[in-house]
C-alpha positions as a Markdown table, in Angstrom:
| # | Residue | x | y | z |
|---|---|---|---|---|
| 1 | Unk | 125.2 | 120.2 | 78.3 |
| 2 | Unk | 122.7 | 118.5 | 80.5 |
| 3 | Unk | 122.7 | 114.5 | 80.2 |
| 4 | Unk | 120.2 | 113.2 | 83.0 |
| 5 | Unk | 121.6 | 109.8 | 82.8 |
| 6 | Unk | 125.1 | 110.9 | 83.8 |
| 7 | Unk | 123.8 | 112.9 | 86.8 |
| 8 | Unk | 123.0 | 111.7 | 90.3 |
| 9 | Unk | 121.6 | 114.3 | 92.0 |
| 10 | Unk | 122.6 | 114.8 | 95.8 |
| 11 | Unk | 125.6 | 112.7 | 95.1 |
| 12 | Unk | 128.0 | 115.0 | 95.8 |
| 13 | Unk | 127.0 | 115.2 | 98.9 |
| 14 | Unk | 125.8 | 111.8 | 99.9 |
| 15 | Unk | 129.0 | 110.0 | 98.9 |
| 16 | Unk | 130.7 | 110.5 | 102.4 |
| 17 | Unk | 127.5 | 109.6 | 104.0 |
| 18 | Unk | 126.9 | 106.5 | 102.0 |
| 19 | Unk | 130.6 | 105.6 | 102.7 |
| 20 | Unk | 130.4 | 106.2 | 106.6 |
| 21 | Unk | 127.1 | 104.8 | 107.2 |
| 22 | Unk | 126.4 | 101.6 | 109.2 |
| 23 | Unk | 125.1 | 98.9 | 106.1 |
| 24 | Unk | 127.2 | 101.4 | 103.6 |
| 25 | Unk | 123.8 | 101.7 | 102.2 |
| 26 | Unk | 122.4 | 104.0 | 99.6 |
| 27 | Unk | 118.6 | 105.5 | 99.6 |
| 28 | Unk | 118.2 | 105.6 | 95.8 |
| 29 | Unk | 114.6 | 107.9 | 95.3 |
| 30 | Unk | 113.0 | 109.9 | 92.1 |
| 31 | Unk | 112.5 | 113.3 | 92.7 |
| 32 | Unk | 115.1 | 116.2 | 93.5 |
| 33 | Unk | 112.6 | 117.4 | 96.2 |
| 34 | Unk | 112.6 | 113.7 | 97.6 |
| 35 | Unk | 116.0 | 113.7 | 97.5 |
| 36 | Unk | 116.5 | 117.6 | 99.1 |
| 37 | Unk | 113.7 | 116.4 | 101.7 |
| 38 | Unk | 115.8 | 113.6 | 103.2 |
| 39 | Unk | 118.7 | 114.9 | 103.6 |
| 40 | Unk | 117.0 | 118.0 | 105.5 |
| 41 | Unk | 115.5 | 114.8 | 107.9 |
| 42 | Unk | 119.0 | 113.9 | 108.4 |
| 43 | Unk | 119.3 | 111.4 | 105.8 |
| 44 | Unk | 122.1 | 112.5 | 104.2 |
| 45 | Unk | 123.2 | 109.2 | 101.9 |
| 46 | Unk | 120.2 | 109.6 | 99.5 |
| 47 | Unk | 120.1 | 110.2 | 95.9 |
| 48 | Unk | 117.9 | 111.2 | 93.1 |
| 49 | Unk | 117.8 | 110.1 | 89.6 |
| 50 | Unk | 116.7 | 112.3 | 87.1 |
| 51 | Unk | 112.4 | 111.4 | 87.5 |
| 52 | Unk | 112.6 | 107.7 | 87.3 |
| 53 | Unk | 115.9 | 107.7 | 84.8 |
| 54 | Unk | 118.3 | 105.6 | 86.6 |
| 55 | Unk | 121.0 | 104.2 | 84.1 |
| 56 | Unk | 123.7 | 102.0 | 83.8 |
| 57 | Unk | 126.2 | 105.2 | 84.8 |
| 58 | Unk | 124.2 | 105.9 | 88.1 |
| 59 | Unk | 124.6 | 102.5 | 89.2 |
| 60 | Unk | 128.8 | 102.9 | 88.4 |
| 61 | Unk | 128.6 | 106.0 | 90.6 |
| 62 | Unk | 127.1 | 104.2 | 93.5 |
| 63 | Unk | 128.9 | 101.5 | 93.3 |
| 64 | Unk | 132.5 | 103.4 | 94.3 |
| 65 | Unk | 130.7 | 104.0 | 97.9 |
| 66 | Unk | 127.7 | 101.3 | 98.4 |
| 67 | Unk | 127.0 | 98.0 | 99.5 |
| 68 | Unk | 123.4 | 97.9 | 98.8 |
| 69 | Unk | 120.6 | 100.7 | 98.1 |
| 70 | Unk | 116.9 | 100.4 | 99.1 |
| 71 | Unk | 114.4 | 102.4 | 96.6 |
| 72 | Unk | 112.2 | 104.8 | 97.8 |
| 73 | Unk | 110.2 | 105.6 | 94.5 |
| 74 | Unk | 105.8 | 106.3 | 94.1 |
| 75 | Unk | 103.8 | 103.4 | 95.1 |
| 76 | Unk | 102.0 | 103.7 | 91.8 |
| 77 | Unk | 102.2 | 101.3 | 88.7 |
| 78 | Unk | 105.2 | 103.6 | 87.1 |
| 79 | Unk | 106.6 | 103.9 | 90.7 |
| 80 | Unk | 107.0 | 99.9 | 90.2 |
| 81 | Unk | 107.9 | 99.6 | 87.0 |
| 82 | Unk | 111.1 | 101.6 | 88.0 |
| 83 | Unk | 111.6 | 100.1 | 90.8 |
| 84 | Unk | 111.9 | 96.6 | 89.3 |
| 85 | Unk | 114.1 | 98.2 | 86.0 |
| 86 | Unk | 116.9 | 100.0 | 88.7 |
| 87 | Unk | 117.0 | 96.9 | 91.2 |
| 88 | Unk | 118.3 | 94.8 | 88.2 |
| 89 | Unk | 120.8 | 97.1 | 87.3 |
| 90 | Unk | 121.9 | 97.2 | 90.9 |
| 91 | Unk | 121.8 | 93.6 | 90.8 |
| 92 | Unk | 123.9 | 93.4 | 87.7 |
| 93 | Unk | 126.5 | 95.4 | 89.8 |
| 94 | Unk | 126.1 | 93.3 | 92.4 |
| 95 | Unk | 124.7 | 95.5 | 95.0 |
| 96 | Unk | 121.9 | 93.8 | 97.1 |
| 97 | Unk | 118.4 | 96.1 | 96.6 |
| 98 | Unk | 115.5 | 96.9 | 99.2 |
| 99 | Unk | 112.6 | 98.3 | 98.9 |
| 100 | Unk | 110.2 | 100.8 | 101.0 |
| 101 | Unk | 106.8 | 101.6 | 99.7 |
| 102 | Unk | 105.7 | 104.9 | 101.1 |
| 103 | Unk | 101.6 | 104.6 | 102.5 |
| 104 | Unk | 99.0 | 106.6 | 100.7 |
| 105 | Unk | 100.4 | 107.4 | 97.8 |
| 106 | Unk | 103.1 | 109.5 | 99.8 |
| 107 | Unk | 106.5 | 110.4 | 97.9 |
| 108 | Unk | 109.6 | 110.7 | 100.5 |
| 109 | Unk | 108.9 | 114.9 | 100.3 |
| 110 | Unk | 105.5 | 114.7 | 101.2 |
| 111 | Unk | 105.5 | 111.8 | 104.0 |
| 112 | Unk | 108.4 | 113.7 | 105.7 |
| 113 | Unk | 106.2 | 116.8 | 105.7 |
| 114 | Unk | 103.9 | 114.8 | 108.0 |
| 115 | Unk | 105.6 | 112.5 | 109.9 |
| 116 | Unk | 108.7 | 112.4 | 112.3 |
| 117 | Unk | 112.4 | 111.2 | 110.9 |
| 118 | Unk | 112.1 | 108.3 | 113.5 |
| 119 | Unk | 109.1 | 106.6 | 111.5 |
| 120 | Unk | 111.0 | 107.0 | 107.9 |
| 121 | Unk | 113.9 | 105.3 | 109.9 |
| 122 | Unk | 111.5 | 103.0 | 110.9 |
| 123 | Unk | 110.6 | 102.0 | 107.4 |
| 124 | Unk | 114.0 | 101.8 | 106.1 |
| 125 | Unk | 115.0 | 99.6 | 108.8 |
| 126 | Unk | 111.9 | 97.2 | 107.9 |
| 127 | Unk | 112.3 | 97.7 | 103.7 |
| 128 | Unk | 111.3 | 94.8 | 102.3 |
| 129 | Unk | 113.6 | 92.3 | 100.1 |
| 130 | Unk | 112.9 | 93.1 | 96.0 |
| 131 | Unk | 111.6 | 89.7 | 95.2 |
| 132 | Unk | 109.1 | 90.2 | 98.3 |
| 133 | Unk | 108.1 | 93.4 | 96.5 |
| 134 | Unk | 108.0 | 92.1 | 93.2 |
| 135 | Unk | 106.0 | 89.3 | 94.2 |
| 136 | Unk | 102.9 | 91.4 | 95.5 |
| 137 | Unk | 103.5 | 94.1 | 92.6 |
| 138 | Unk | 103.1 | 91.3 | 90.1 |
| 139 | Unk | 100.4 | 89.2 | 91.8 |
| 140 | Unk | 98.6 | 92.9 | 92.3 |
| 141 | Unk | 98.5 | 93.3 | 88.3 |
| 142 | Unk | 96.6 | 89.7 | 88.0 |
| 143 | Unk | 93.0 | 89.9 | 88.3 |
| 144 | Unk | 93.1 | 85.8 | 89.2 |
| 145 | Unk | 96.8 | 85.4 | 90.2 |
| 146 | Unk | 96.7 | 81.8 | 90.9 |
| 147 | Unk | 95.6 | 81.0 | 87.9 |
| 148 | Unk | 97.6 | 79.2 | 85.8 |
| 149 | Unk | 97.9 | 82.0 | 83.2 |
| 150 | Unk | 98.1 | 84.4 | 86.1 |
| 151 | Unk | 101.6 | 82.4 | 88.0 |
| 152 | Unk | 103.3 | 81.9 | 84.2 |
| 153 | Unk | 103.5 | 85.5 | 84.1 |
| 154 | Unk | 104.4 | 86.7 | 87.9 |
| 155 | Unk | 107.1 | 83.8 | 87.1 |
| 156 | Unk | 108.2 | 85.0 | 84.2 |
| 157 | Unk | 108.7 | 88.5 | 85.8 |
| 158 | Unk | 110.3 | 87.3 | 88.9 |
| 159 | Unk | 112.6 | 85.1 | 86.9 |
| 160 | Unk | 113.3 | 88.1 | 84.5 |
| 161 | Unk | 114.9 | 90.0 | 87.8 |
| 162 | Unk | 116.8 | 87.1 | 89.2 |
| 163 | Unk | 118.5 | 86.4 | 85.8 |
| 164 | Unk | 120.1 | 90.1 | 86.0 |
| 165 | Unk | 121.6 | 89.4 | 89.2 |
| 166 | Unk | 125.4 | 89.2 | 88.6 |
| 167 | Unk | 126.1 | 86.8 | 91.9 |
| 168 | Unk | 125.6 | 83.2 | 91.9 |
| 169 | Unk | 125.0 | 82.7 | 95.9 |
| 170 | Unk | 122.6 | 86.1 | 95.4 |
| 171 | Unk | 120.8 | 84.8 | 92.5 |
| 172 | Unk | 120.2 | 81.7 | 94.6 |
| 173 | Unk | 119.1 | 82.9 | 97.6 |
| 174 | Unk | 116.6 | 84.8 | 95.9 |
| 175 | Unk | 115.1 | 81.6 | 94.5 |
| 176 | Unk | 114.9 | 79.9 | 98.0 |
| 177 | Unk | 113.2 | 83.8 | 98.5 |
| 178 | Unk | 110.1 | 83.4 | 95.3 |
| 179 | Unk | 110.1 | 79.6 | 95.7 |
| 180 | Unk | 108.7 | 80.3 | 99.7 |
| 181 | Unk | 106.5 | 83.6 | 98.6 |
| 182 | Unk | 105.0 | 81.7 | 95.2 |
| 183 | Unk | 104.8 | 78.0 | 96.9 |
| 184 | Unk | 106.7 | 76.9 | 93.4 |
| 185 | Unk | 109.3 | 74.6 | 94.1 |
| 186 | Unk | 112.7 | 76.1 | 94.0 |
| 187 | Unk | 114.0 | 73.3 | 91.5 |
| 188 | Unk | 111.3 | 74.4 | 88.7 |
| 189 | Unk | 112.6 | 78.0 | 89.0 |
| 190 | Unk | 116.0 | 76.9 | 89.0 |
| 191 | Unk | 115.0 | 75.3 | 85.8 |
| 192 | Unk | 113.8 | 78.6 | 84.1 |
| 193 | Unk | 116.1 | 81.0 | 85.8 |
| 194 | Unk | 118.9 | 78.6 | 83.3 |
| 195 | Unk | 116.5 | 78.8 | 80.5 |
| 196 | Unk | 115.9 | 82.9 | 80.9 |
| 197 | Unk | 120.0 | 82.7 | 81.2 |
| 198 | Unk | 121.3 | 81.0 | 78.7 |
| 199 | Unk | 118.6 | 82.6 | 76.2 |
């Protein structure tokens, strides 16, 4: 009866919202307390998959009413890991992904409890690009990250996300992005972005 991947919770309701807002812009978080919490702040185009199960059908859902998302998930290592697996399905559907990473271990439900509305807003207004999150999520992982074993594999990861994204003229401007934030020159990307590609 119940088939988490086919349910966004909150959607119901946010689908209006998401339509009438500003950037058409969906806040995509984990929890159904995260979700229930910002919409109680006034943030009423947000949406929760079921725990960190966002799917293929989520991303069709969203895709009726939004222009891009930004992720709200934990700012832990399973909190990234999901945030990097639903940004490339988003960027397989073409939809342009941001990302906010909550302070102190703080969920959407429990940073709300403490601060104002205004400084969530804040936050979204400021969420960072995905490759700029990738980039320091990866490098974090590396105990010597400029080290030649350490860059093959942030590379590798990077690349891995750019490859999913559906849009030429997006798929290059996040090149242009890693090549600034890895100091790798943009053409040697290029070179395995085709490889990961055509693989």
């Amino acid at each position: 009866i119940f088939k988490k991947g086919s349910v966004l919770f909150g959607f119901d309701r946010a689908a209006a919202a998401i339509a009438k807002s500003p950037r058409h812009e969906a806040i995509v978080c984990e929890g159904q307390i995260d979700c229930i919490r910002l919409h109680l702040a006034g943030f009423a185009n947000s949406v929760a998959g079921q725990g960190t199960a966002f799917t293929d059908e989520h991303v069709k859902m969203l895709r009726r009413v939004t222009d891009s998302a930004v992720l709200v998930y934990d700012d832990d290592a399973a909190g990234h890991k999901a945030t990097v697996k639903s940004a490339r399905l988003l960027l397989a559907a073409e939809v342009p992904v941001r990302v906010v990473s909550l302070p102190g271990g703080d969920d959407p439900d429990s940073f709300l409890r403490s601060h104002p509305a205004e400084e969530f807003r804040r936050m979204l207004d400021g969420a960072e690009s995905i490759m700029s999150f990738q980039v320091r999520a990866e490098r974090a992982k590396e105990a010597h990250p400029d080290s030649v074993d350490g860059v093959n594999r942030v590379v590798k990861e990077i690349i891995a996300t750019i490859a999913c994204a559906a849009n030429a003229v997006q798929r290059a401007s996040m090149v242009a992005e890693a090549s600034s934030l890895l100091k790798i020159p943009a053409a040697a990307l290029s070179e395995e972005l085709e490889k990961a590609r055509a693989a």
